[in-house]
Amino acid sequence: MLELLDRVRANVESALFEIAEAAGISGRKPEEITIMAVTKTHPAEFITKAVECGIKHIGENRVSEGGRKIRQLGKEYAVFHAIGVLHRKEVRQAVRDFHCLDAIHKIEIIEELARRNADPLLLLEVNTSGEPAKMGFKPDVDLLESALGRALELKLPVKGFLTVGPLCGIPLLQRKAFSELRDIRDSLETRLKVSLPELSMGMSDDFTLAVLEGSTMVRLGRRLFGSREG
Ligand SMILES: *Cc1c(COP(=O)(O)O)cnc(C)c1O
C-alpha cells in the first residue's frame, strides 16, 4: 500500500503548510497546533500510515470501533482520542482503551467518569454553532463553569474544550463559532483560576479558520485520507 502512504504523506505536508500560513497570519507559532488524524470508518492500517507520516494523535468517534483498532495495534501505538459523544454505557470501555476523551457533553458523564477514577485527559464539547443536531454543552459561561467546577472538584483532568464548526460554509459564522469557544475558555480560566490550554477546533473544511481563532488541535479525516464513502 505504498500508494496510500504517499497520498497521506502529501496530504499531511500540505495541511501543515496551510496551518503554518494561518498561524503566521494570526501571529502564532505553527508548533502550537497539532494535527489529529481522524480514522473513523477506515481500517487500522490507516492509523499506521498516519503514524508513519509523523502524526501522533488519532481520533475515533465510536468507542467500540476505535477500541477494536486500538487493541489491534496496542494502546501505546499512538495517542488515542474518543471524539464522538460518549454515552454512559460506553464510559467503562472508553476509560480503558483511550488516552483522551474529547467530547464530554453532560454532567452525568462527568460523574460517571469520577466513579470509575478515570485517568484519560478530558475535553468538554460545546455546541457553539447552535445547530440542534450537534451535541455538547450550551455555550453558556455559567453552565460551563458549574460543569467544569464539578469536574475539577472530582479531580478529573480537564484540559480544555472541543467544538464542531457550523456547516453553513459562511467563513464569518464559522470563525465566530471558534472565537466564541476561545472567549469562553478565557473567561473560565480567569473565573476558576485553572489552565485550559487545549482548544480542539477545525475539521477538513474549516481548520484554517479555526487556527486563526486559536485552535490547538485540528481534527482531519477527509483532508488526509480522502472521502469516507470510498
Ligand atoms: C469525522 C469527524 C472529524 C473529521 O471530519 P473530516 O471532515 O473528515 O475532517 C472531526 N471531528 C469529529 C468530531 C468527527 O466526528
CSV table of C-alpha atoms and ligand atoms in Angstrom, one decimal:
chain,number,residue,atom,x,y,z
A,1,MET,CA,0.0,0.0,0.0
A,2,LEU,CA,2.8,2.4,-0.9
A,3,GLU,CA,0.2,4.5,-2.7
A,4,LEU,CA,-1.9,5.2,0.4
A,5,LEU,CA,1.3,6.1,2.3
A,6,ASP,CA,2.4,8.6,-0.4
A,7,ARG,CA,-1.0,10.1,-0.6
A,8,VAL,CA,-1.3,10.6,3.2
A,9,ARG,CA,2.2,12.0,3.3
A,10,ALA,CA,1.4,14.6,0.7
A,11,ASN,CA,-1.8,15.5,2.4
A,12,VAL,CA,-0.1,15.9,5.8
A,13,GLU,CA,2.5,18.1,4.3
A,14,SER,CA,0.0,20.4,2.5
A,15,ALA,CA,-2.2,20.6,5.7
A,16,LEU,CA,0.9,21.5,7.7
A,17,PHE,CA,1.7,24.2,5.2
A,18,GLU,CA,-1.8,25.7,5.4
A,19,ILE,CA,-1.7,25.5,9.2
A,20,ALA,CA,1.6,27.4,9.2
A,21,GLU,CA,0.2,30.0,6.9
A,22,ALA,CA,-2.9,30.6,9.1
A,23,ALA,CA,-0.7,30.6,12.2
A,24,GLY,CA,1.5,33.2,10.7
A,25,ILE,CA,-1.4,35.4,9.8
A,26,SER,CA,-2.7,35.3,13.4
A,27,GLY,CA,0.8,35.8,15.0
A,28,ARG,CA,1.0,32.2,16.3
A,29,LYS,CA,3.8,29.6,16.0
A,30,PRO,CA,2.9,26.6,13.9
A,31,GLU,CA,4.2,24.3,16.7
A,32,GLU,CA,1.2,25.5,18.8
A,33,ILE,CA,-1.1,23.5,16.5
A,34,THR,CA,-1.2,19.7,16.4
A,35,ILE,CA,-2.9,17.6,13.7
A,36,MET,CA,-5.1,14.7,14.8
A,37,ALA,CA,-5.8,12.1,12.2
A,38,VAL,CA,-9.5,11.0,12.3
A,39,THR,CA,-9.5,7.4,11.2
A,40,LYS,CA,-13.2,6.5,11.8
A,41,THR,CA,-14.6,4.0,9.3
A,42,HIS,CA,-11.1,3.2,8.0
A,43,PRO,CA,-9.2,0.1,8.9
A,44,ALA,CA,-6.3,0.1,11.4
A,45,GLU,CA,-3.8,0.3,8.5
A,46,PHE,CA,-4.8,4.0,8.1
A,47,ILE,CA,-3.7,4.7,11.6
A,48,THR,CA,-0.3,3.0,10.8
A,49,LYS,CA,0.1,5.2,7.7
A,50,ALA,CA,-0.7,8.4,9.6
A,51,VAL,CA,1.8,7.5,12.3
A,52,GLU,CA,4.4,6.8,9.7
A,53,CYS,CA,3.8,10.3,8.4
A,54,GLY,CA,4.6,11.7,11.8
A,55,ILE,CA,1.1,12.0,13.2
A,56,LYS,CA,0.9,11.1,16.9
A,57,HIS,CA,-2.7,11.8,17.7
A,58,ILE,CA,-5.5,9.6,16.4
A,59,GLY,CA,-9.2,10.3,16.7
A,60,GLU,CA,-12.1,7.8,16.5
A,61,ASN,CA,-15.7,8.8,17.0
A,62,ARG,CA,-17.1,5.4,18.1
A,63,VAL,CA,-15.8,3.8,21.3
A,64,SER,CA,-16.4,0.2,20.0
A,65,GLU,CA,-14.9,0.7,16.6
A,66,GLY,CA,-11.9,2.7,17.9
A,67,GLY,CA,-11.4,0.2,20.8
A,68,ARG,CA,-11.1,-2.6,18.3
A,69,LYS,CA,-8.3,-0.9,16.3
A,70,ILE,CA,-6.5,0.2,19.5
A,71,ARG,CA,-6.4,-3.4,20.7
A,72,GLN,CA,-5.2,-4.5,17.3
A,73,LEU,CA,-2.3,-2.0,17.3
A,74,GLY,CA,-1.6,-1.7,21.0
A,75,LYS,CA,-2.6,1.2,23.2
A,76,GLU,CA,1.0,2.6,23.1
A,77,TYR,CA,1.0,2.9,19.3
A,78,ALA,CA,-0.4,6.4,19.3
A,79,VAL,CA,-2.3,8.9,21.5
A,80,PHE,CA,-5.9,7.8,21.0
A,81,HIS,CA,-8.8,10.3,21.4
A,82,ALA,CA,-12.5,9.5,21.6
A,83,ILE,CA,-14.0,12.4,19.7
A,84,GLY,CA,-17.6,11.3,19.4
A,85,VAL,CA,-20.1,11.9,22.1
A,86,LEU,CA,-19.7,9.5,25.0
A,87,HIS,CA,-22.7,7.6,26.2
A,88,ARG,CA,-22.9,6.4,29.8
A,89,LYS,CA,-22.8,2.8,29.0
A,90,GLU,CA,-19.5,3.3,26.9
A,91,VAL,CA,-17.7,5.1,29.7
A,92,ARG,CA,-16.0,1.9,31.1
A,93,GLN,CA,-14.6,0.8,27.7
A,94,ALA,CA,-13.6,4.4,26.8
A,95,VAL,CA,-11.7,4.9,30.0
A,96,ARG,CA,-9.8,1.6,29.5
A,97,ASP,CA,-9.0,2.0,25.8
A,98,PHE,CA,-8.4,5.7,25.1
A,99,HIS,CA,-5.9,8.2,26.3
A,100,CYS,CA,-8.2,11.3,25.8
A,101,LEU,CA,-11.9,11.7,25.9
A,102,ASP,CA,-12.6,14.8,23.9
A,103,ALA,CA,-16.4,15.1,23.7
A,104,ILE,CA,-17.8,15.2,27.3
A,105,HIS,CA,-21.2,16.7,26.9
A,106,LYS,CA,-23.1,16.1,30.2
A,107,ILE,CA,-22.5,16.4,33.9
A,108,GLU,CA,-23.9,12.9,34.3
A,109,ILE,CA,-20.9,11.6,32.2
A,110,ILE,CA,-18.5,13.6,34.4
A,111,GLU,CA,-20.0,11.9,37.5
A,112,GLU,CA,-19.7,8.5,35.9
A,113,LEU,CA,-16.0,9.2,34.9
A,114,ALA,CA,-15.3,10.1,38.5
A,115,ARG,CA,-16.9,7.0,39.8
A,116,ARG,CA,-14.5,5.0,37.7
A,117,ASN,CA,-11.5,7.0,38.7
A,118,ALA,CA,-10.9,7.9,35.1
A,119,ASP,CA,-7.4,9.0,34.2
A,120,PRO,CA,-7.8,9.9,30.4
A,121,LEU,CA,-7.4,13.6,29.7
A,122,LEU,CA,-10.8,15.3,29.1
A,123,LEU,CA,-12.2,18.0,26.9
A,124,LEU,CA,-15.8,19.3,27.2
A,125,GLU,CA,-17.7,19.6,24.0
A,126,VAL,CA,-19.5,22.9,23.5
A,127,ASN,CA,-22.1,23.4,20.8
A,128,THR,CA,-21.1,26.9,19.6
A,129,SER,CA,-22.8,26.6,16.2
A,130,GLY,CA,-26.3,26.3,17.9
A,131,GLU,CA,-27.2,23.6,15.3
A,132,PRO,CA,-29.7,21.3,17.0
A,133,ALA,CA,-28.2,18.1,15.6
A,134,LYS,CA,-24.9,18.8,17.3
A,135,MET,CA,-24.1,17.6,20.8
A,136,GLY,CA,-22.4,19.4,23.5
A,137,PHE,CA,-23.0,21.9,26.4
A,138,LYS,CA,-24.7,25.1,25.5
A,139,PRO,CA,-22.2,27.9,25.1
A,140,ASP,CA,-23.2,29.5,28.4
A,141,VAL,CA,-20.3,30.5,30.7
A,142,ASP,CA,-22.3,29.9,33.9
A,143,LEU,CA,-23.4,26.5,32.9
A,144,LEU,CA,-19.9,25.6,31.8
A,145,GLU,CA,-18.4,27.0,35.0
A,146,SER,CA,-20.6,24.6,37.0
A,147,ALA,CA,-19.8,21.6,34.8
A,148,LEU,CA,-16.1,22.4,34.9
A,149,GLY,CA,-16.1,23.2,38.6
A,150,ARG,CA,-17.7,19.9,39.3
A,151,ALA,CA,-15.1,18.0,37.2
A,152,LEU,CA,-12.2,19.8,39.0
A,153,GLU,CA,-13.8,19.1,42.4
A,154,LEU,CA,-13.8,15.5,41.4
A,155,LYS,CA,-10.1,15.8,40.4
A,156,LEU,CA,-10.8,14.9,36.8
A,157,PRO,CA,-8.1,16.2,34.4
A,158,VAL,CA,-10.0,18.6,32.1
A,159,LYS,CA,-7.6,20.2,29.6
A,160,GLY,CA,-10.0,22.4,27.5
A,161,PHE,CA,-12.8,22.2,25.0
A,162,LEU,CA,-13.9,20.9,21.7
A,163,THR,CA,-16.4,22.2,19.2
A,164,VAL,CA,-17.6,21.2,15.8
A,165,GLY,CA,-18.0,24.2,13.5
A,166,PRO,CA,-21.2,25.1,11.7
A,167,LEU,CA,-22.0,23.5,8.3
A,168,CYS,CA,-23.1,26.8,6.8
A,169,GLY,CA,-19.9,27.4,4.8
A,170,ILE,CA,-20.0,31.1,5.7
A,171,PRO,CA,-16.5,32.0,6.9
A,172,LEU,CA,-17.6,34.8,9.2
A,173,LEU,CA,-20.0,32.5,11.0
A,174,GLN,CA,-17.5,29.7,11.1
A,175,ARG,CA,-14.9,31.9,12.7
A,176,LYS,CA,-17.5,33.2,15.2
A,177,ALA,CA,-18.2,29.7,16.4
A,178,PHE,CA,-14.5,29.2,17.1
A,179,SER,CA,-13.8,32.6,18.6
A,180,GLU,CA,-16.8,32.2,20.9
A,181,LEU,CA,-15.2,29.0,22.3
A,182,ARG,CA,-11.9,30.8,22.8
A,183,ASP,CA,-13.6,33.6,24.7
A,184,ILE,CA,-15.5,31.1,26.9
A,185,ARG,CA,-12.2,29.3,27.6
A,186,ASP,CA,-10.5,32.7,28.5
A,187,SER,CA,-13.3,33.6,30.9
A,188,LEU,CA,-13.3,30.2,32.6
A,189,GLU,CA,-9.6,30.3,33.1
A,190,THR,CA,-10.0,33.6,34.9
A,191,ARG,CA,-13.1,32.6,36.9
A,192,LEU,CA,-11.8,29.2,38.0
A,193,LYS,CA,-8.1,30.1,38.1
A,194,VAL,CA,-7.2,27.0,36.1
A,195,SER,CA,-5.2,26.4,32.9
A,196,LEU,CA,-7.3,25.1,30.0
A,197,PRO,CA,-4.8,25.1,27.1
A,198,GLU,CA,-6.5,22.8,24.6
A,199,LEU,CA,-9.0,24.0,22.0
A,200,SER,CA,-9.9,21.2,19.6
A,201,MET,CA,-11.4,23.1,16.7
A,202,GLY,CA,-11.4,22.7,13.0
A,203,MET,CA,-12.0,19.8,10.6
A,204,SER,CA,-11.2,19.2,6.9
A,205,ASP,CA,-13.3,22.1,5.6
A,206,ASP,CA,-12.7,24.8,8.3
A,207,PHE,CA,-9.3,24.1,10.0
A,208,THR,CA,-7.5,27.2,8.8
A,209,LEU,CA,-10.3,29.4,10.1
A,210,ALA,CA,-10.1,27.5,13.4
A,211,VAL,CA,-6.3,28.1,13.6
A,212,LEU,CA,-6.9,31.8,13.0
A,213,GLU,CA,-9.1,31.7,16.1
A,214,GLY,CA,-6.8,29.9,18.4
A,215,SER,CA,-7.2,26.2,17.7
A,216,THR,CA,-4.5,24.0,19.2
A,217,MET,CA,-5.7,20.7,17.7
A,218,VAL,CA,-7.3,20.3,14.2
A,219,ARG,CA,-9.2,17.0,13.6
A,220,LEU,CA,-8.6,15.9,10.0
A,221,GLY,CA,-10.3,13.0,8.3
A,222,ARG,CA,-11.1,13.5,4.6
A,223,ARG,CA,-8.3,16.0,4.3
A,224,LEU,CA,-5.7,13.3,5.0
A,225,PHE,CA,-7.5,10.1,3.7
A,226,GLY,CA,-10.0,11.2,1.1
A,227,SER,CA,-13.7,10.7,1.2
A,228,ARG,CA,-15.1,8.1,3.7
A,229,GLU,CA,-17.6,6.7,1.1
A,230,GLY,CA,-14.6,5.1,-0.7
B,1,LIG,C1,-15.5,12.8,11.5
B,1,LIG,C2,-15.0,13.8,12.5
B,1,LIG,C3,-14.0,14.7,12.2
B,1,LIG,C4,-13.2,14.7,10.9
B,1,LIG,O1,-14.0,15.1,9.8
B,1,LIG,P1,-13.5,15.5,8.4
B,1,LIG,O2,-14.5,16.4,7.8
B,1,LIG,O3,-13.4,14.2,7.6
B,1,LIG,O4,-12.1,16.1,8.6
B,1,LIG,C5,-13.6,15.6,13.1
B,1,LIG,N1,-14.3,15.7,14.3
B,1,LIG,C6,-15.3,14.9,14.6
B,1,LIG,C7,-16.0,15.0,15.9
B,1,LIG,C8,-15.7,13.9,13.7
B,1,LIG,O5,-16.8,13.1,14.0
